[in-house]
Short mmCIF file of C-alpha atoms and ligand atoms in Angstrom, two decimals:
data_model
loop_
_atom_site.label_atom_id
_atom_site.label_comp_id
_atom_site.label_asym_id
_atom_site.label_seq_id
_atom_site.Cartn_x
_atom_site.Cartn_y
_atom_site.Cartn_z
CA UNK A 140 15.32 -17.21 -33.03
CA UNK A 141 13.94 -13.96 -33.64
CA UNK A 142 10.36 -15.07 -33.97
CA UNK A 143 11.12 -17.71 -30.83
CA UNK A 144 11.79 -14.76 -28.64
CA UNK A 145 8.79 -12.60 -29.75
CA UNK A 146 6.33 -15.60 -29.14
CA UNK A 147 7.72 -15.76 -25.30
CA UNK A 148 7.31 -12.09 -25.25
CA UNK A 149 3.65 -12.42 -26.21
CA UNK A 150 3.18 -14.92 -23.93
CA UNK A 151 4.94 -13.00 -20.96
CA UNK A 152 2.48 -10.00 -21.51
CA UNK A 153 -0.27 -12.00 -21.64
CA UNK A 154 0.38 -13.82 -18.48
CA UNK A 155 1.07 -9.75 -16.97
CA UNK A 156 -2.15 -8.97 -18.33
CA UNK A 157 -4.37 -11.92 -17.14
CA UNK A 158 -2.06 -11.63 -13.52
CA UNK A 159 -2.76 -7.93 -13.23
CA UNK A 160 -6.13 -8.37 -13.47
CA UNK A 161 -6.76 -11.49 -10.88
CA UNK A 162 -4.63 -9.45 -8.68
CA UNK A 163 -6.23 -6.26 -8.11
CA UNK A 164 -9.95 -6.91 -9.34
CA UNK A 165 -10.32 -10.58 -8.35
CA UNK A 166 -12.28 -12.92 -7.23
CA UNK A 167 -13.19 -12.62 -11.10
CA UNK A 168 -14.02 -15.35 -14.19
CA UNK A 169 -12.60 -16.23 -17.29
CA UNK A 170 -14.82 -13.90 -18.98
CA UNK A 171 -14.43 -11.00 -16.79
CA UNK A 172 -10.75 -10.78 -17.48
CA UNK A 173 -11.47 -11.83 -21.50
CA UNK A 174 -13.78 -8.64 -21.42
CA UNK A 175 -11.29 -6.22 -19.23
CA UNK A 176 -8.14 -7.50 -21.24
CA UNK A 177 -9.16 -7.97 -24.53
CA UNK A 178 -7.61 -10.88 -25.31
CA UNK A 179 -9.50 -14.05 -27.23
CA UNK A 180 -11.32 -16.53 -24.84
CA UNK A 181 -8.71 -19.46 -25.68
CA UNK A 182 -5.85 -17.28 -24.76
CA UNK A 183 -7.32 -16.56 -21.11
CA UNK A 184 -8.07 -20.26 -20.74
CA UNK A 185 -4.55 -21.26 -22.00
CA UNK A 186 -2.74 -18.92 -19.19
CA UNK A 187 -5.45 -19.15 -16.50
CA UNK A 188 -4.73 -23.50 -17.21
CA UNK A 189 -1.23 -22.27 -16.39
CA UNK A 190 -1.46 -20.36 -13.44
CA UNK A 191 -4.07 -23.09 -12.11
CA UNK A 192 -1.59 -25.77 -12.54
CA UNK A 193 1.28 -23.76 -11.02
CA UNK A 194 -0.83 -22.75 -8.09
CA UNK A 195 -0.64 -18.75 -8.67
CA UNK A 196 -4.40 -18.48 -8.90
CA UNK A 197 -7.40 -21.42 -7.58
CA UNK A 198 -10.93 -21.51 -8.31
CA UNK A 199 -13.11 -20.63 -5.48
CA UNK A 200 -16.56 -21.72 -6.80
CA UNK A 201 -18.73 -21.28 -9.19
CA UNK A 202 -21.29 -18.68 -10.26
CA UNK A 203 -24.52 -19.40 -12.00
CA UNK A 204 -24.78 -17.20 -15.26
CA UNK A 205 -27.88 -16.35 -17.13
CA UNK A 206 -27.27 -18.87 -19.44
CA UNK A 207 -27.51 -21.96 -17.39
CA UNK A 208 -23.54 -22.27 -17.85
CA UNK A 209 -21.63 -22.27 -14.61
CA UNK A 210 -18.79 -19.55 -14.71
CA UNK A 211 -15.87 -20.76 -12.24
CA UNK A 212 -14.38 -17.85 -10.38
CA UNK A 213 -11.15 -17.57 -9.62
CA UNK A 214 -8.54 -15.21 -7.49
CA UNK A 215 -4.79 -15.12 -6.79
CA UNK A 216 -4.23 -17.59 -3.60
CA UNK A 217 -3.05 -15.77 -1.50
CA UNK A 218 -1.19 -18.47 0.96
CA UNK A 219 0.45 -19.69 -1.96
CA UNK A 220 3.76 -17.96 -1.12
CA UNK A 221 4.43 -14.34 1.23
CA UNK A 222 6.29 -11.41 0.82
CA UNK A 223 7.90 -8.89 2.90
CA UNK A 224 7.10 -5.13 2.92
CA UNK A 225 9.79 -2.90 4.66
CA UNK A 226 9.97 1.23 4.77
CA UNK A 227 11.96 3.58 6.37
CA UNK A 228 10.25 6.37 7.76
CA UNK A 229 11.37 9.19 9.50
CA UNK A 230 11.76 8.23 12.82
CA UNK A 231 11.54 3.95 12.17
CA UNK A 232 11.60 1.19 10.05
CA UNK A 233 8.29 -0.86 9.58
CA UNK A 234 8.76 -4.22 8.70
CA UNK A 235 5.68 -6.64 7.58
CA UNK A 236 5.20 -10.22 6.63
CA UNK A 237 2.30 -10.54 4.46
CA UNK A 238 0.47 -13.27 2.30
CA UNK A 239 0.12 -12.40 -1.46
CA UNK A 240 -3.54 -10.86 -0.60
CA UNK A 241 -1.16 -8.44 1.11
CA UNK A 242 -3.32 -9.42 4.55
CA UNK A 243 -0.03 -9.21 7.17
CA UNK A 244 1.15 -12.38 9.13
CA UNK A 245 3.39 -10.54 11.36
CA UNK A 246 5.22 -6.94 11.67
CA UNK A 247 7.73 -5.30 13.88
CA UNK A 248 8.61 -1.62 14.08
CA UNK A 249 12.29 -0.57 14.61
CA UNK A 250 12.39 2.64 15.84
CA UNK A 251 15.13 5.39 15.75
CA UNK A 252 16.50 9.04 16.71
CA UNK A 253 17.12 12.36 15.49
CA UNK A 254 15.48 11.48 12.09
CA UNK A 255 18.85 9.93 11.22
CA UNK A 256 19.90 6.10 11.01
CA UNK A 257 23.16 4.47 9.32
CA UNK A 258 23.03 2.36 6.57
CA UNK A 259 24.63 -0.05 8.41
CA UNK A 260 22.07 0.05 11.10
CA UNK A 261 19.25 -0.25 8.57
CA UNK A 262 20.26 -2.83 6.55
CA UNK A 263 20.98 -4.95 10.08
CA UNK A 264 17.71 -4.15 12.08
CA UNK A 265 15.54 -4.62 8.67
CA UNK A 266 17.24 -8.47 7.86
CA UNK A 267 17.01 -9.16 11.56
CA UNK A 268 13.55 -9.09 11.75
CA UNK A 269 12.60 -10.77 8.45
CA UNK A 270 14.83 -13.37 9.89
CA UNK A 271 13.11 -13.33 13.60
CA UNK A 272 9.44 -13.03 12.44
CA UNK A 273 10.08 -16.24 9.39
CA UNK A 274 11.26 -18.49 12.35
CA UNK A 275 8.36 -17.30 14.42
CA UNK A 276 5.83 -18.21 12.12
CA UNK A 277 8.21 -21.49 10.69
CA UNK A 278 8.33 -20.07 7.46
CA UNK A 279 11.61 -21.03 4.90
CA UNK A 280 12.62 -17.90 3.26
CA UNK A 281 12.33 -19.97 -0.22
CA UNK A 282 8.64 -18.89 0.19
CA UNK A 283 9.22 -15.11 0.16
CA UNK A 284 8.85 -14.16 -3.37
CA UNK A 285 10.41 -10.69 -2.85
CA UNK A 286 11.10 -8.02 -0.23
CA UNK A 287 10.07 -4.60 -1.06
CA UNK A 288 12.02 -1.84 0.34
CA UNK A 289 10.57 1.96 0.27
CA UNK A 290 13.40 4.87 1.46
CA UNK A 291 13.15 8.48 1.99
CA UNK A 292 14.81 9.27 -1.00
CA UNK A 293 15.30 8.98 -4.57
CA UNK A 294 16.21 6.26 -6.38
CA UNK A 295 18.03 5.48 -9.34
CA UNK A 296 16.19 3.49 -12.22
CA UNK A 297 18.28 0.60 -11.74
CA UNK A 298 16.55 0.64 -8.32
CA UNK A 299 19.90 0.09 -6.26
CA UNK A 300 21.59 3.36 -5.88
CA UNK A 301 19.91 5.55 -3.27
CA UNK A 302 20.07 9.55 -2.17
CA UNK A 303 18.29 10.14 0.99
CA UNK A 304 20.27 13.20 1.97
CA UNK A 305 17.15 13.54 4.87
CA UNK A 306 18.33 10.31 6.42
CA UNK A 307 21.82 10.50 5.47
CA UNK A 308 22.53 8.53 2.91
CA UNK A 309 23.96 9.77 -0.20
CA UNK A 310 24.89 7.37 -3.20
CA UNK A 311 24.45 4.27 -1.40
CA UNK A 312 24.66 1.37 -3.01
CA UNK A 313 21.51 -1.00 -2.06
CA UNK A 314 22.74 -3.98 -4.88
CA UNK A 315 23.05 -7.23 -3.58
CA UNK A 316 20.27 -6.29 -0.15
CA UNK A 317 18.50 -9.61 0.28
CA UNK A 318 20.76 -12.21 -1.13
CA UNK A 319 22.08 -12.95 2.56
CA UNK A 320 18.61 -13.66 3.49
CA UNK A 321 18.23 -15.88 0.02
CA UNK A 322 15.40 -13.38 -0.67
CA UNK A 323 15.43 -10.81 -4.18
CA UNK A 324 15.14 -7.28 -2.49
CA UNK A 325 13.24 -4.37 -4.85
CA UNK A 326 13.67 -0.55 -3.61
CA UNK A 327 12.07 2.07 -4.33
CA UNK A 328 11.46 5.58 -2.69
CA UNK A 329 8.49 5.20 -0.41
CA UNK A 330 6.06 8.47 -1.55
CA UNK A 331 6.44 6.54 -5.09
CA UNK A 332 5.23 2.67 -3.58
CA UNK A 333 2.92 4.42 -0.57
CA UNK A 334 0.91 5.94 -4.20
CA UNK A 335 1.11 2.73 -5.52
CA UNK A 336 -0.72 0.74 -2.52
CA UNK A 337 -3.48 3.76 -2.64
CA UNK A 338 -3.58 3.36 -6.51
CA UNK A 339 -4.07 -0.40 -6.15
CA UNK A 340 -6.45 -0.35 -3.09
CA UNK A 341 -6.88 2.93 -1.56
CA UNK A 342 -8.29 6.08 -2.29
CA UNK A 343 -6.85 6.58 -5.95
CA UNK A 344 -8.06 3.13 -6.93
CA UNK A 345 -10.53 4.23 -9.58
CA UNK A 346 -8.76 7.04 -11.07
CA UNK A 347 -6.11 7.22 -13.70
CA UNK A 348 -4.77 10.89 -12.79
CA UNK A 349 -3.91 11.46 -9.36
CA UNK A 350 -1.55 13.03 -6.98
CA UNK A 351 -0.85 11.34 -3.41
CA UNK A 352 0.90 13.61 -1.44
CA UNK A 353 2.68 12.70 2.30
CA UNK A 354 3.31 15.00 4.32
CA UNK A 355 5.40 14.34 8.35
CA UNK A 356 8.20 15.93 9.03
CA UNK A 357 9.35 16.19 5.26
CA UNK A 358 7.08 15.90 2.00
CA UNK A 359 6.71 14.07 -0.51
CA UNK A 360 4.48 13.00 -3.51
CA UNK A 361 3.18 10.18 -5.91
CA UNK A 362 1.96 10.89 -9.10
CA UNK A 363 -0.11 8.57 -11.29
CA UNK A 364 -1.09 9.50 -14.54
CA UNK A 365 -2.51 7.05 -17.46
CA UNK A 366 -3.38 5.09 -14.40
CA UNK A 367 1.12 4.83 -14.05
CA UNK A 368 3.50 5.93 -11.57
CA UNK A 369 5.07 9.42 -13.22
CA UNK A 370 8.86 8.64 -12.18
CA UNK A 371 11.07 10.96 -14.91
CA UNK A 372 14.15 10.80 -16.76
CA UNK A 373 16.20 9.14 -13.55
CA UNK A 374 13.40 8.32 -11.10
CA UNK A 375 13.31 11.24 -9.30
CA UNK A 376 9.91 12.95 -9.85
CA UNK A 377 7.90 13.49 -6.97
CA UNK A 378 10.32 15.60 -5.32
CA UNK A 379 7.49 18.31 -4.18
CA UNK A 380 8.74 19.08 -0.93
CA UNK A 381 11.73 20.51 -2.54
CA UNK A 382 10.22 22.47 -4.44
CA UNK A 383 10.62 26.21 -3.17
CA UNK A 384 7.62 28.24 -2.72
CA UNK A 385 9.62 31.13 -0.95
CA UNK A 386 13.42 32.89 -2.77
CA UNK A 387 14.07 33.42 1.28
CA UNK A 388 12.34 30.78 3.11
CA UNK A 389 13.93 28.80 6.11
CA UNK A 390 16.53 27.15 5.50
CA UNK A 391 15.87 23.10 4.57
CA UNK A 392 17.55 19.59 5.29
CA UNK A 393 18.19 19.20 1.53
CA UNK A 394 20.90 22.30 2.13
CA UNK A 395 18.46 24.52 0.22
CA UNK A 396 16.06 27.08 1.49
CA UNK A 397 12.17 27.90 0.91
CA UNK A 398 11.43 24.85 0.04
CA UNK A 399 7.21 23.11 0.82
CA UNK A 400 8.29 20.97 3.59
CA UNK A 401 9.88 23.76 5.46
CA UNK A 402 6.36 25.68 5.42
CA UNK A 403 4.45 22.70 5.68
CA UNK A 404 6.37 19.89 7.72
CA UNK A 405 5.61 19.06 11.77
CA UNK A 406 8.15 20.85 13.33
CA UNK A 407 7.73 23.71 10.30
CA UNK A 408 4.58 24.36 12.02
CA UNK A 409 5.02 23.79 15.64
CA UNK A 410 7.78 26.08 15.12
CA UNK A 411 4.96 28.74 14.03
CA UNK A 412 3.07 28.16 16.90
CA UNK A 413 5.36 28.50 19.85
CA UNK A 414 8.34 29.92 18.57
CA UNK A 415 12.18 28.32 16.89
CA UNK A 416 13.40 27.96 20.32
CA UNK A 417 10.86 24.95 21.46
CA UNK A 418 12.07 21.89 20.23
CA UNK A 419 9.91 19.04 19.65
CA UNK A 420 12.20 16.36 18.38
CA UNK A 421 11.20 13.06 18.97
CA UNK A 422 7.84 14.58 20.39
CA UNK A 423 6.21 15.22 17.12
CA UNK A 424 3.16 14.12 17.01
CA UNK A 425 2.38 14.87 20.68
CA UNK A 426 3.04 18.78 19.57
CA UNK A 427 0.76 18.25 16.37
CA UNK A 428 -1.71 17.01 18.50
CA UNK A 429 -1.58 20.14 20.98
CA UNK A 430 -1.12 22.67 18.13
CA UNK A 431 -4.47 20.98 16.97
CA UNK A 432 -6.67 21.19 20.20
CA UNK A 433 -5.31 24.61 20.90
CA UNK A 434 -6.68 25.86 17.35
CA UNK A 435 -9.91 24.26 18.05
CA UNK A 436 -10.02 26.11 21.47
CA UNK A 437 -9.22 29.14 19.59
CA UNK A 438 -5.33 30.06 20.29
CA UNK A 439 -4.77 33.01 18.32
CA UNK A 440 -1.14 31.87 17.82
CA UNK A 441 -2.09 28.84 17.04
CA UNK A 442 -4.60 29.81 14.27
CA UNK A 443 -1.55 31.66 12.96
CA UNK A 444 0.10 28.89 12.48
CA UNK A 445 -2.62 26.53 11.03
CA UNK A 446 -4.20 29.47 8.42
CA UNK A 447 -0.24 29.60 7.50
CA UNK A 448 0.10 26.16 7.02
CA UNK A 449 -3.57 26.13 5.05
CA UNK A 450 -2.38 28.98 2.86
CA UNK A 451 1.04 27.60 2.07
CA UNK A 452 -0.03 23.97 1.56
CA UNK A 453 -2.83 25.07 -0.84
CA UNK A 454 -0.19 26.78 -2.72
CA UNK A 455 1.91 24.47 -3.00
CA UNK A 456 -0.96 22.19 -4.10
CA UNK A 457 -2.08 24.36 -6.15
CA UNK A 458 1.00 24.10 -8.43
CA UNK A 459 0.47 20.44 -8.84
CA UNK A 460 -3.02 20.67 -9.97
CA UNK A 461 -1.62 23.43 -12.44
CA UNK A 462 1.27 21.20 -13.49
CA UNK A 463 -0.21 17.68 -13.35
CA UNK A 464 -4.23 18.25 -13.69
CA UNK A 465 -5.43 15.41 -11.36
CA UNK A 466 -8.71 14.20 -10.49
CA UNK A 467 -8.12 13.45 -7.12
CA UNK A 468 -5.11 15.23 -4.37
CA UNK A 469 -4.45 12.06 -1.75
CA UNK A 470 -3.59 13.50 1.41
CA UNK A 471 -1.48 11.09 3.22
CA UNK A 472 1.50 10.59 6.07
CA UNK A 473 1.21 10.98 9.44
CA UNK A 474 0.94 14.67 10.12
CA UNK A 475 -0.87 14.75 6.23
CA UNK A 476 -3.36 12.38 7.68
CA UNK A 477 -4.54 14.81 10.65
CA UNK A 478 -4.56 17.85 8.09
CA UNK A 479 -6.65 15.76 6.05
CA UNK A 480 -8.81 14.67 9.23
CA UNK A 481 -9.66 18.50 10.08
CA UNK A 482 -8.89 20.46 7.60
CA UNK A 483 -9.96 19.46 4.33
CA UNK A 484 -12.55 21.75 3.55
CA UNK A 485 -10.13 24.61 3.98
CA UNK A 486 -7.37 23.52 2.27
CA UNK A 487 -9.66 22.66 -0.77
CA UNK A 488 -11.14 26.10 -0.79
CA UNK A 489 -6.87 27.63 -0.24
CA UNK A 490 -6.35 24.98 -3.73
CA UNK A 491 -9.23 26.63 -5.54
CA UNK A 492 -8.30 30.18 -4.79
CA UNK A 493 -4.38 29.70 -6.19
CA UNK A 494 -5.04 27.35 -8.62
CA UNK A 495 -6.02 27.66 -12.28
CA UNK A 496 -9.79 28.21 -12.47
CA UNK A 497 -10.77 25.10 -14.45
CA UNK A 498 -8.14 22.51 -13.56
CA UNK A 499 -8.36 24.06 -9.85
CA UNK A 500 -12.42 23.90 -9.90
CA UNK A 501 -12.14 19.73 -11.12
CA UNK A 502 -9.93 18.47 -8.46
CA UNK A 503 -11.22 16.72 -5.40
CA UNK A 504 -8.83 16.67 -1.79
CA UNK A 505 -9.18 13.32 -0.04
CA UNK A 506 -7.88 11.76 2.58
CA UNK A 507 -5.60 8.65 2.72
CA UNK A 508 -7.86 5.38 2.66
CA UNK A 509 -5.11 3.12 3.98
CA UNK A 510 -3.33 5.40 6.67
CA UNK A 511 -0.18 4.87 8.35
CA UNK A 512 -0.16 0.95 7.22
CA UNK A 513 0.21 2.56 3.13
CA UNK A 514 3.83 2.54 3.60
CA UNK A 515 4.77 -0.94 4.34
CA UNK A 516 2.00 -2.18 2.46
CA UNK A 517 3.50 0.00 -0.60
CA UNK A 518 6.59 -1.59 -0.21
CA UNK A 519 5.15 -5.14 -0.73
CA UNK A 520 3.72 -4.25 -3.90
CA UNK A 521 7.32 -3.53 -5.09
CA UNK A 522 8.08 -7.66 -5.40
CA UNK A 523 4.70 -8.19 -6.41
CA UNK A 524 4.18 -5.53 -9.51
CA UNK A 525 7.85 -7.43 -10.31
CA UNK A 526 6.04 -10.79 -10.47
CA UNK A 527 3.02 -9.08 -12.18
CA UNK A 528 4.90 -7.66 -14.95
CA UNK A 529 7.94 -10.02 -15.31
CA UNK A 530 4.59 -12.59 -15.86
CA UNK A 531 6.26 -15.39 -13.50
CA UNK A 532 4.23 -17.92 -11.61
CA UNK A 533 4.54 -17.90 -7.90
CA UNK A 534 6.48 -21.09 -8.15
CA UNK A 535 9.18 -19.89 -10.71
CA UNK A 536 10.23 -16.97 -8.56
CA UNK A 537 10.17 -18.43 -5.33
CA UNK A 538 12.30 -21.26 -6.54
CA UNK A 539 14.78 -19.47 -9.00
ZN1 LIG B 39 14.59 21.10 0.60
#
């Protein structure tokens, strides 16, 4: 029995292997992925026979090598079965249907107030899309091969039990999410899959040490290191914009005070520019926008507010470089995304002045290749690193 189950083990991380590979390097051939896996020549062609027969991967032509021998290249078809990415955000949900390229058949947005929605709520407006957008494109939900779902929050290893105490939502229990819809539902907080699209096809793509970080109206960050997502002893690490940078700061959503995202959020900084007694709720971005324009145009109170939020951002980017020693800082989310957009130079120059001299002098500050779509598109990788890893065929999950 015992050498039974170790031979189907094998097997299983062979077929991860070989999948992995196809999936985020394809189109490839057989001896591409002998070469980047290291396995023999007869095992590729054993489990590439597989997934050709099952319909996980095709052949898409051949290439002439210098050999005269014609090398068949291959990739993951992509029609072969979807899969649905959904995140909550701050102020809405963003759900996608996508093929297993990850190239999106159809996506609504479910907007909501006061940086606050139910669980109830959620839960409804999130299956009553997937459920709207399959019968608009005549799809059976037996072809979904997972729905990825990435929250504000952390959550626990068993990837069920969730503590967003931004949105709400403290202990809830996310078991069972999907089976109405016949679909297998994976969750995991959203700065940990948003990392994991830009790991896969974004700006951290070729690096095995990096540090994504999102920044709105709260903050966040990914860290990858080996080339892995860094999660900790109960899936919580990442939690950066908790940490405090100030023993008296503002007081924060998470109950606490001084911690990143009150120096560094939105409304932390529109707040710096006109004063605590504007409120900008719900008119966020417009505010980021004029906060922007009026630094360009030379505001002194709004360069106040921008060299303060240069200052304290490179600080508290500073201590990840000190802490984690990546190659690359992704600079991400939708306020994150205009920093990055203007301000780069600066806050690379604030990281190198805090900083530790020689981890501080290696690190590079980028900007977000994939934008505001990396968080729905980091949910979908949720059901398909499952498939990837568990080593299924499209056809086994899709009708198990
Ligand atoms: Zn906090």
């Amino acid at each position: 029995m015992a050498k039974k189950a170790s031979v189907r083990d094998v097997r299983r991380r062979n077929r991860a292997l070989i999948l992995r590979h196809v999936w985020l390097n394809g189109p490839t051939s057989r001896s591409e992925v002998g070469a980047a896996t290291g396995l023999s020549a007869a095992t590729v062609t054993n489990v590439m026979n597989e997934l050709l027969a099952e319909g996980t991967v095709r052949e898409e032509g051949f290439l002439d090598s210098d050999g005269g021998r014609r090398r068949a290249i291959v990739s993951v078809a992509h029609d072969a079965a979807l899969v649905i990415g959904a995140d909550v955000g701050e102020t809405q949900i963003g759900v996608d249907v996508l093929d297993l390229g990850l190239n999106r058949l159809a996506g609504r947005v479910y907007p909501f107030k006061g940086r606050r929605i139910e669980v109830g709520e959620a839960r409804t407006a999130i299956a009553d899309q997937v459920t709207s957008m399959l019968a608009e494109l005549g799809v059976d939900a037996a072809r979904v091969v997972g729905l990825g779902l990435g929250v504000p929050g952390i959550v626990e290893e068993d990837r069920q039990v969730v503590h967003a105490e931004v949105v709400g939502w403290h202990g809830v229990d996310f078991s069972g999410f999907g089976d109405h819809l016949g679909i297998p539902a994976y969750i995991d907080n959203g700065a940990k899959s948003t990392t994991q699209a830009e790991a896969w096809f974004g700006a951290a793509r070729d690096t095995d040490h990096a540090v994504m970080v999102l920044i709105g109206e709260g903050a966040g960050a990914g860290i990858i290191t080996d080339g892995r997502l860094y999660r900790g002893s109960s899936s919580s690490a990442g939690e950066w914009g908790h940490t405090k940078i100030s023993l008296d700061g503002p007081h924060c959503r998470c109950g606490r005070a001084g911690c990143v995202e009150t120096f560094v959020g939105a409304s932390a900084v529109l707040s710096q520019w006109r004063g605590p007694d504007e409120t900008w709720l719900g008119r966020e971005t417009e505010g980021v926008d004029a906060v922007l324009t009026a630094w360009r145009d030379g505001d002194p109170a709004a360069q106040r507010a921008i060299d303060g939020l240069v200052r304290h951002l490179g600080l508290a980017l500073s201590n990840l470089v000190n802490l984690y020693n990546p190659e690359k800082i992704i600079v991400g989310g939708w306020f994150g995304d205009r920093i990055a957009a203007e301000l780069l130079g600066d806050l690379q120059a604030a990281v190198r002045a805090f900083a530790l001299d020689q981890p501080g002098g290696e690190v590079v500050l980028v900007r977000s290749q994939l934008g505001p779509e990396a968080a729905v598109l980091g949910a979908a990788t949720l059901p398909i690193s499952q498939l990837i890893e568990s080593g299924a065929g499209v056809e086994r999950l899709t009708t198990a």
